[in-house]
Short mmCIF file of N, CA and C in Angstrom, two decimals:
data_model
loop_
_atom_site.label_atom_id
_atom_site.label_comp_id
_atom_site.label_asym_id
_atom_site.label_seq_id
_atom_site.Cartn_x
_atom_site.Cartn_y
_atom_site.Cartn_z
N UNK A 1 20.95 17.74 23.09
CA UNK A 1 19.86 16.85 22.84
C UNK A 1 18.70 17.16 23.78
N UNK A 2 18.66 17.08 25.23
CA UNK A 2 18.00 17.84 26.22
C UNK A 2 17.54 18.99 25.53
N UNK A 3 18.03 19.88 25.20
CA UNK A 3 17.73 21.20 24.56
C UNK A 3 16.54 20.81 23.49
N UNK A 4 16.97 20.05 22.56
CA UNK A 4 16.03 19.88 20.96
C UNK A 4 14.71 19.41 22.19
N UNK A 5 14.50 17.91 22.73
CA UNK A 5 13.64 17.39 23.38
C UNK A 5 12.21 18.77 23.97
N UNK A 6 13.11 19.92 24.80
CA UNK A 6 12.56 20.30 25.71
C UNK A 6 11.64 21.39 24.40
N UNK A 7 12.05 21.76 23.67
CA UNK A 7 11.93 23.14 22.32
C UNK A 7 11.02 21.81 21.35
N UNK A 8 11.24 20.72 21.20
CA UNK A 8 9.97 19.87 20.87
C UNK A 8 9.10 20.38 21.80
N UNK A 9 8.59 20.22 22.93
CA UNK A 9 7.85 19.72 24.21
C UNK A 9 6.78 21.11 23.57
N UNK A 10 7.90 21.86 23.62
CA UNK A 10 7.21 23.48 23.71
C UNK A 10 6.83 23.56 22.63
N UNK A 11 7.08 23.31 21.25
CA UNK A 11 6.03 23.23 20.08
C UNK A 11 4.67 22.28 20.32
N UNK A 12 5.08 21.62 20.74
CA UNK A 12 3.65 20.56 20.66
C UNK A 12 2.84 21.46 21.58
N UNK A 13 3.16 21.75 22.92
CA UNK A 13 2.36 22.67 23.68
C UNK A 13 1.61 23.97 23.34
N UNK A 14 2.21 24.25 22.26
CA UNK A 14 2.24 25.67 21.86
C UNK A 14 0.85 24.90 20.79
N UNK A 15 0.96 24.26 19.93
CA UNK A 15 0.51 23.31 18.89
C UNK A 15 -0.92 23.24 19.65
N UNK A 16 -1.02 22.51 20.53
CA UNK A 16 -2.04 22.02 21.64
C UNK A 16 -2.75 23.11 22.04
N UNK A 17 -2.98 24.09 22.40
CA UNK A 17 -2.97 25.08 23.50
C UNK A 17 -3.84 25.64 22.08
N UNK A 18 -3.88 26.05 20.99
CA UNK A 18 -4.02 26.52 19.64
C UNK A 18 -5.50 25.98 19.47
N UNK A 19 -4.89 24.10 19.26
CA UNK A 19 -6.72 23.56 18.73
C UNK A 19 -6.94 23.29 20.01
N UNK A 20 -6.49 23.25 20.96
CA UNK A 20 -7.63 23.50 22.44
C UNK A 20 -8.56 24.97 22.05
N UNK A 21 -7.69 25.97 22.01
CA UNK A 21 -9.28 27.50 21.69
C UNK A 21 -9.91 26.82 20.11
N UNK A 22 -9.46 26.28 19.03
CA UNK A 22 -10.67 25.89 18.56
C UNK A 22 -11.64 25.04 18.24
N UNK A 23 -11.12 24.20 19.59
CA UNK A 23 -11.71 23.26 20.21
C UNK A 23 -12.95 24.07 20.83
N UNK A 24 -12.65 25.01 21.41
CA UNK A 24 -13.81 25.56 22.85
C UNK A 24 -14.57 26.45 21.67
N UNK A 25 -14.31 27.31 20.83
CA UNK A 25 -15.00 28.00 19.87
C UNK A 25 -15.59 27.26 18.69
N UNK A 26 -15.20 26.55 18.21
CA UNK A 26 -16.01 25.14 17.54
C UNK A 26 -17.26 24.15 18.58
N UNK A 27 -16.95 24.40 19.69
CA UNK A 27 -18.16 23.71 20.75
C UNK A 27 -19.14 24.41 21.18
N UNK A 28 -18.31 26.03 21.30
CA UNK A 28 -19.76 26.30 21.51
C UNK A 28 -20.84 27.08 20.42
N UNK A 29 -20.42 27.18 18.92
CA UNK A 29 -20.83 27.55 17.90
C UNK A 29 -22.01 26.17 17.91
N UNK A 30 -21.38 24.63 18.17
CA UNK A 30 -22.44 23.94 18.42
C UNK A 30 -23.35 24.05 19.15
N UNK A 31 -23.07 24.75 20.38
CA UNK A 31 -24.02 24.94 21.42
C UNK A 31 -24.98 25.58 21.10
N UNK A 32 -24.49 26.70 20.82
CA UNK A 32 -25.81 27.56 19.86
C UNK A 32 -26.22 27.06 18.79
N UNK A 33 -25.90 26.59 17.82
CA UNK A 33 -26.49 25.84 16.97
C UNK A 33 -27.65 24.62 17.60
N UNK A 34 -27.48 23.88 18.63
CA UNK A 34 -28.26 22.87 19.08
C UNK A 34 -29.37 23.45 19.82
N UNK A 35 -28.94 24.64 20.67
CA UNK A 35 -30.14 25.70 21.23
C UNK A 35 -31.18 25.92 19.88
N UNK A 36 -30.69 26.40 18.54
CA UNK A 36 -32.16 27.19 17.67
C UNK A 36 -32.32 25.94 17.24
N UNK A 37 -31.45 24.60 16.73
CA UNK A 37 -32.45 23.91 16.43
C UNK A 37 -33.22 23.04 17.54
N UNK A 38 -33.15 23.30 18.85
CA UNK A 38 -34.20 22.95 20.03
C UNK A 38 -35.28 23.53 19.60
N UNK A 39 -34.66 25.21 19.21
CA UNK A 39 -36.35 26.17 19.09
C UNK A 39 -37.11 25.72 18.04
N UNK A 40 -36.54 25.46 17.19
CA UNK A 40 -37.30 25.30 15.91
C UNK A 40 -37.70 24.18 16.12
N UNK A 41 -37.47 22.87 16.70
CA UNK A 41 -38.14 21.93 16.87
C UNK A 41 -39.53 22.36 17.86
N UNK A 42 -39.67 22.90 18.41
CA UNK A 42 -40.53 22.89 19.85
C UNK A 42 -41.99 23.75 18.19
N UNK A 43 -41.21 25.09 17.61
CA UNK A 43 -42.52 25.45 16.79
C UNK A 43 -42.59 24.82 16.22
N UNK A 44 -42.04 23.95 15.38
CA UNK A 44 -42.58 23.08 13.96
C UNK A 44 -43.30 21.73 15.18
N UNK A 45 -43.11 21.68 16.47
CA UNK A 45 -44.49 20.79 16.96
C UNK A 45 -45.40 21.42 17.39
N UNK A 46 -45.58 22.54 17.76
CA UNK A 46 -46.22 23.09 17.71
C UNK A 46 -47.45 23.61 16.43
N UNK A 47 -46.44 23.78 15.15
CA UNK A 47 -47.37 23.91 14.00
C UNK A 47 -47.96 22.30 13.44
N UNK A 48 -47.13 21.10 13.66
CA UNK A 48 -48.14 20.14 13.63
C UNK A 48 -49.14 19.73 14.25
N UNK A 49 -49.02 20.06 15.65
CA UNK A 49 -50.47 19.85 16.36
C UNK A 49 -51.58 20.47 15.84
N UNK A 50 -51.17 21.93 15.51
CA UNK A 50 -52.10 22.85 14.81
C UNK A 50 -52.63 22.23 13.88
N UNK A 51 -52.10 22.05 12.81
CA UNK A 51 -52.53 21.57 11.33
C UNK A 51 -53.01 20.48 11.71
N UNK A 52 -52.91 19.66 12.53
CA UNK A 52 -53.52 18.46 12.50
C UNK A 52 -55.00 18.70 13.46
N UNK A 53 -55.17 19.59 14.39
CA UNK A 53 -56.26 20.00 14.08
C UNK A 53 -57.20 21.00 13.50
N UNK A 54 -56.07 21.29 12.68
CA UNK A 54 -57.21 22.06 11.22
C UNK A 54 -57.55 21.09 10.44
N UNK A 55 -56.87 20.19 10.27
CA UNK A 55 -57.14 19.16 9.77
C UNK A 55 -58.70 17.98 10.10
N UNK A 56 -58.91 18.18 11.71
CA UNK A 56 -59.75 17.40 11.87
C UNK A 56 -60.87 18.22 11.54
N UNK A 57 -60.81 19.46 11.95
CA UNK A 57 -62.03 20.56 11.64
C UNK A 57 -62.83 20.69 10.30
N UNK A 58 -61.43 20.61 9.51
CA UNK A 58 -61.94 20.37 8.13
C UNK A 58 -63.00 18.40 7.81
N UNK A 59 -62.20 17.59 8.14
CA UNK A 59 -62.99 16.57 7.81
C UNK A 59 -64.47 16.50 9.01
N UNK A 60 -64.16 16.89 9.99
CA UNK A 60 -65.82 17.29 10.17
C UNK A 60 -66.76 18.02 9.72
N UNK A 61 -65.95 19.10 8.99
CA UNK A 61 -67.14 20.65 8.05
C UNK A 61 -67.57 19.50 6.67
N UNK A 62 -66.68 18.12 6.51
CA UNK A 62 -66.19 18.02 5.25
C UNK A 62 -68.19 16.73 5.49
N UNK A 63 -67.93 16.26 6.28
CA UNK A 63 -68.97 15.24 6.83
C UNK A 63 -70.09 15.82 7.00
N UNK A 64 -70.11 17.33 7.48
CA UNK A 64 -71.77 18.00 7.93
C UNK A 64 -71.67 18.28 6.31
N UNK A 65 -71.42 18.91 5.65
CA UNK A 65 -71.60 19.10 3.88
C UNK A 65 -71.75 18.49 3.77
N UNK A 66 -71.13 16.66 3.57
CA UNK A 66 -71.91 15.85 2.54
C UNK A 66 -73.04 15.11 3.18
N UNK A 67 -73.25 15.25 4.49
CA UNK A 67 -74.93 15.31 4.99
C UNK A 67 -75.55 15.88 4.57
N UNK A 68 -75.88 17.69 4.69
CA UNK A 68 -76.02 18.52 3.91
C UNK A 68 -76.67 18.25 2.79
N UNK A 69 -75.39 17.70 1.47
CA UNK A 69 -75.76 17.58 0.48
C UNK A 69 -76.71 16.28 0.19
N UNK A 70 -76.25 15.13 1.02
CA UNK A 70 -77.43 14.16 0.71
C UNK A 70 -78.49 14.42 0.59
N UNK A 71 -78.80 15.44 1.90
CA UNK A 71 -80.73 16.19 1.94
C UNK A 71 -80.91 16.31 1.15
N UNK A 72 -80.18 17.45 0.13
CA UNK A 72 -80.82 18.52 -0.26
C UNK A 72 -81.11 17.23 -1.69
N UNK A 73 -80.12 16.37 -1.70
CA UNK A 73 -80.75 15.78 -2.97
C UNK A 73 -81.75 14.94 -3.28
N UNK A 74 -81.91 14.31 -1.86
CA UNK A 74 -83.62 13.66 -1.23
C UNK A 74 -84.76 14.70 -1.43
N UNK A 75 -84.44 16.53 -0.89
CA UNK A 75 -85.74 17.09 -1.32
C UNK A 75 -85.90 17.13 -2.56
N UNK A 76 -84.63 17.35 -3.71
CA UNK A 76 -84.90 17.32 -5.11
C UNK A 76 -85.67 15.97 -5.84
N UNK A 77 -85.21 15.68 -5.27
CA UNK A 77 -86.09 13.99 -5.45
C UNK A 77 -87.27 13.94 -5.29
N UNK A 78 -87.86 14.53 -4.40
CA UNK A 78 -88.89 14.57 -3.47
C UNK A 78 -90.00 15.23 -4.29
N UNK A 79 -89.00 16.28 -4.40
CA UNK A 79 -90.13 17.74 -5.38
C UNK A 79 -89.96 17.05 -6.78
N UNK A 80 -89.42 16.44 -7.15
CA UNK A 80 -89.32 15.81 -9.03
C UNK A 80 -90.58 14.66 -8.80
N UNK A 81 -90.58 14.07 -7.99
CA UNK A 81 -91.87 12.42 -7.89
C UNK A 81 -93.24 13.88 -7.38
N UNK A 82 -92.99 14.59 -7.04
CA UNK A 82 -94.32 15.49 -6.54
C UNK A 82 -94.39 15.94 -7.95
N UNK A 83 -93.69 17.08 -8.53
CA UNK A 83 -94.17 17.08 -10.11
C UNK A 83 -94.40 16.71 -10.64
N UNK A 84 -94.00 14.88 -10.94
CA UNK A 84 -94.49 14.26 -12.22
C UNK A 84 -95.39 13.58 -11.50
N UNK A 85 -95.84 13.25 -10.54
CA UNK A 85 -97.80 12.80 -10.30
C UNK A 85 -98.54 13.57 -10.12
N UNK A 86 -98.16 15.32 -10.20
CA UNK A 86 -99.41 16.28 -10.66
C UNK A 86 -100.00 15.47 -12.00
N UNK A 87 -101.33 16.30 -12.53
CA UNK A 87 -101.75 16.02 -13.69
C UNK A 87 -101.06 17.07 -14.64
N UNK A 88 -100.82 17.25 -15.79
CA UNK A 88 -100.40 18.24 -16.20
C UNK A 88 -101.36 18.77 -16.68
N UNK A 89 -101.23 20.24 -16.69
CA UNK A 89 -101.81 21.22 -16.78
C UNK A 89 -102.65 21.04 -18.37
N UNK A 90 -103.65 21.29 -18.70
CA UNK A 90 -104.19 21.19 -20.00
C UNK A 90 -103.75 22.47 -20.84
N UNK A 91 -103.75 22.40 -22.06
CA UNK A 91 -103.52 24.03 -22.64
C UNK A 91 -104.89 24.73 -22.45
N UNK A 92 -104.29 26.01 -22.85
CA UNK A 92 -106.14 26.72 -22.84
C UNK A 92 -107.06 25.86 -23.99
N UNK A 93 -108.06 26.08 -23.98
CA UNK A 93 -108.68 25.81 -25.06
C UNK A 93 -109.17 26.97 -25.91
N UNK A 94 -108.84 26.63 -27.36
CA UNK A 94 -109.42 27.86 -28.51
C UNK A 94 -110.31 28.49 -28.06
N UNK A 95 -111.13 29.90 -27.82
CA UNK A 95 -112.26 30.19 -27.89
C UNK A 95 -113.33 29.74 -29.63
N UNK A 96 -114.13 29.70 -29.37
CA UNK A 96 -115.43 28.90 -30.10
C UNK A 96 -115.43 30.17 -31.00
N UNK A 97 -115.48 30.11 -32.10
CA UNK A 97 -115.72 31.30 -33.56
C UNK A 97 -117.81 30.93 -32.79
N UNK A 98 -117.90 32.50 -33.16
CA UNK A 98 -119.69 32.38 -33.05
C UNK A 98 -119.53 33.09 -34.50
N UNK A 99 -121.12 32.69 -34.89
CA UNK A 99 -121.10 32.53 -36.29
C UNK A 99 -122.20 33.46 -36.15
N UNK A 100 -122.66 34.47 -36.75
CA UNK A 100 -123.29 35.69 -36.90
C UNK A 100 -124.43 35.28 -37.78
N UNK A 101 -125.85 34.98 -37.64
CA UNK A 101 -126.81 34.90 -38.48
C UNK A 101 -126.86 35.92 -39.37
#
């Protein structure tokens, strides 16, 4: 009985000793795994800071354009009320038939 007990002991040990290494090789496959996704976190904040100020760059280019465009539609305005209070132009007039005595 001693005998069976001790030849248990030593399976379980043997058993143990087994998912202990893939215990340590399953931990550190995490390890590295938690290292690239550290990296990849650090660039993808990195690429949002970016974009977010391409982002602002753009809604400022986006604000000088539609300044920009307000002008330009005040000078069109401007030059249309200047054209229509010219006088308009008369046509030529016929030359006069002279009549030959």
């Amino acid at each position: 009985m001693r005998m069976t007990a001790v030849g248990a002991g030593l399976v379980l040990l043997v058993a143990l000793a087994g998912c202990g290494q893939d215990l340590k090789t399953e931990n550190a496959q995490l390890k590295a795994q938690v290292t690239t996704l550290q990296k990849e976190n650090v660039a993808l904040k990195g690429e949002g800071t970016s974009l977010r100020a391409d982002a602002e760059a753009m809604k400022k280019q986006l604000a000088e354009l539609t300044k920009e465009k307000q002008g330009l539609e005040e000078q069109v305005k401007a030059l249309q009320a200047t054209i229509a209070a010219k006088p308009s132009a008369k046509p030529p007039q016929k030359p006069k038939k002279m009549s030959m005595p």
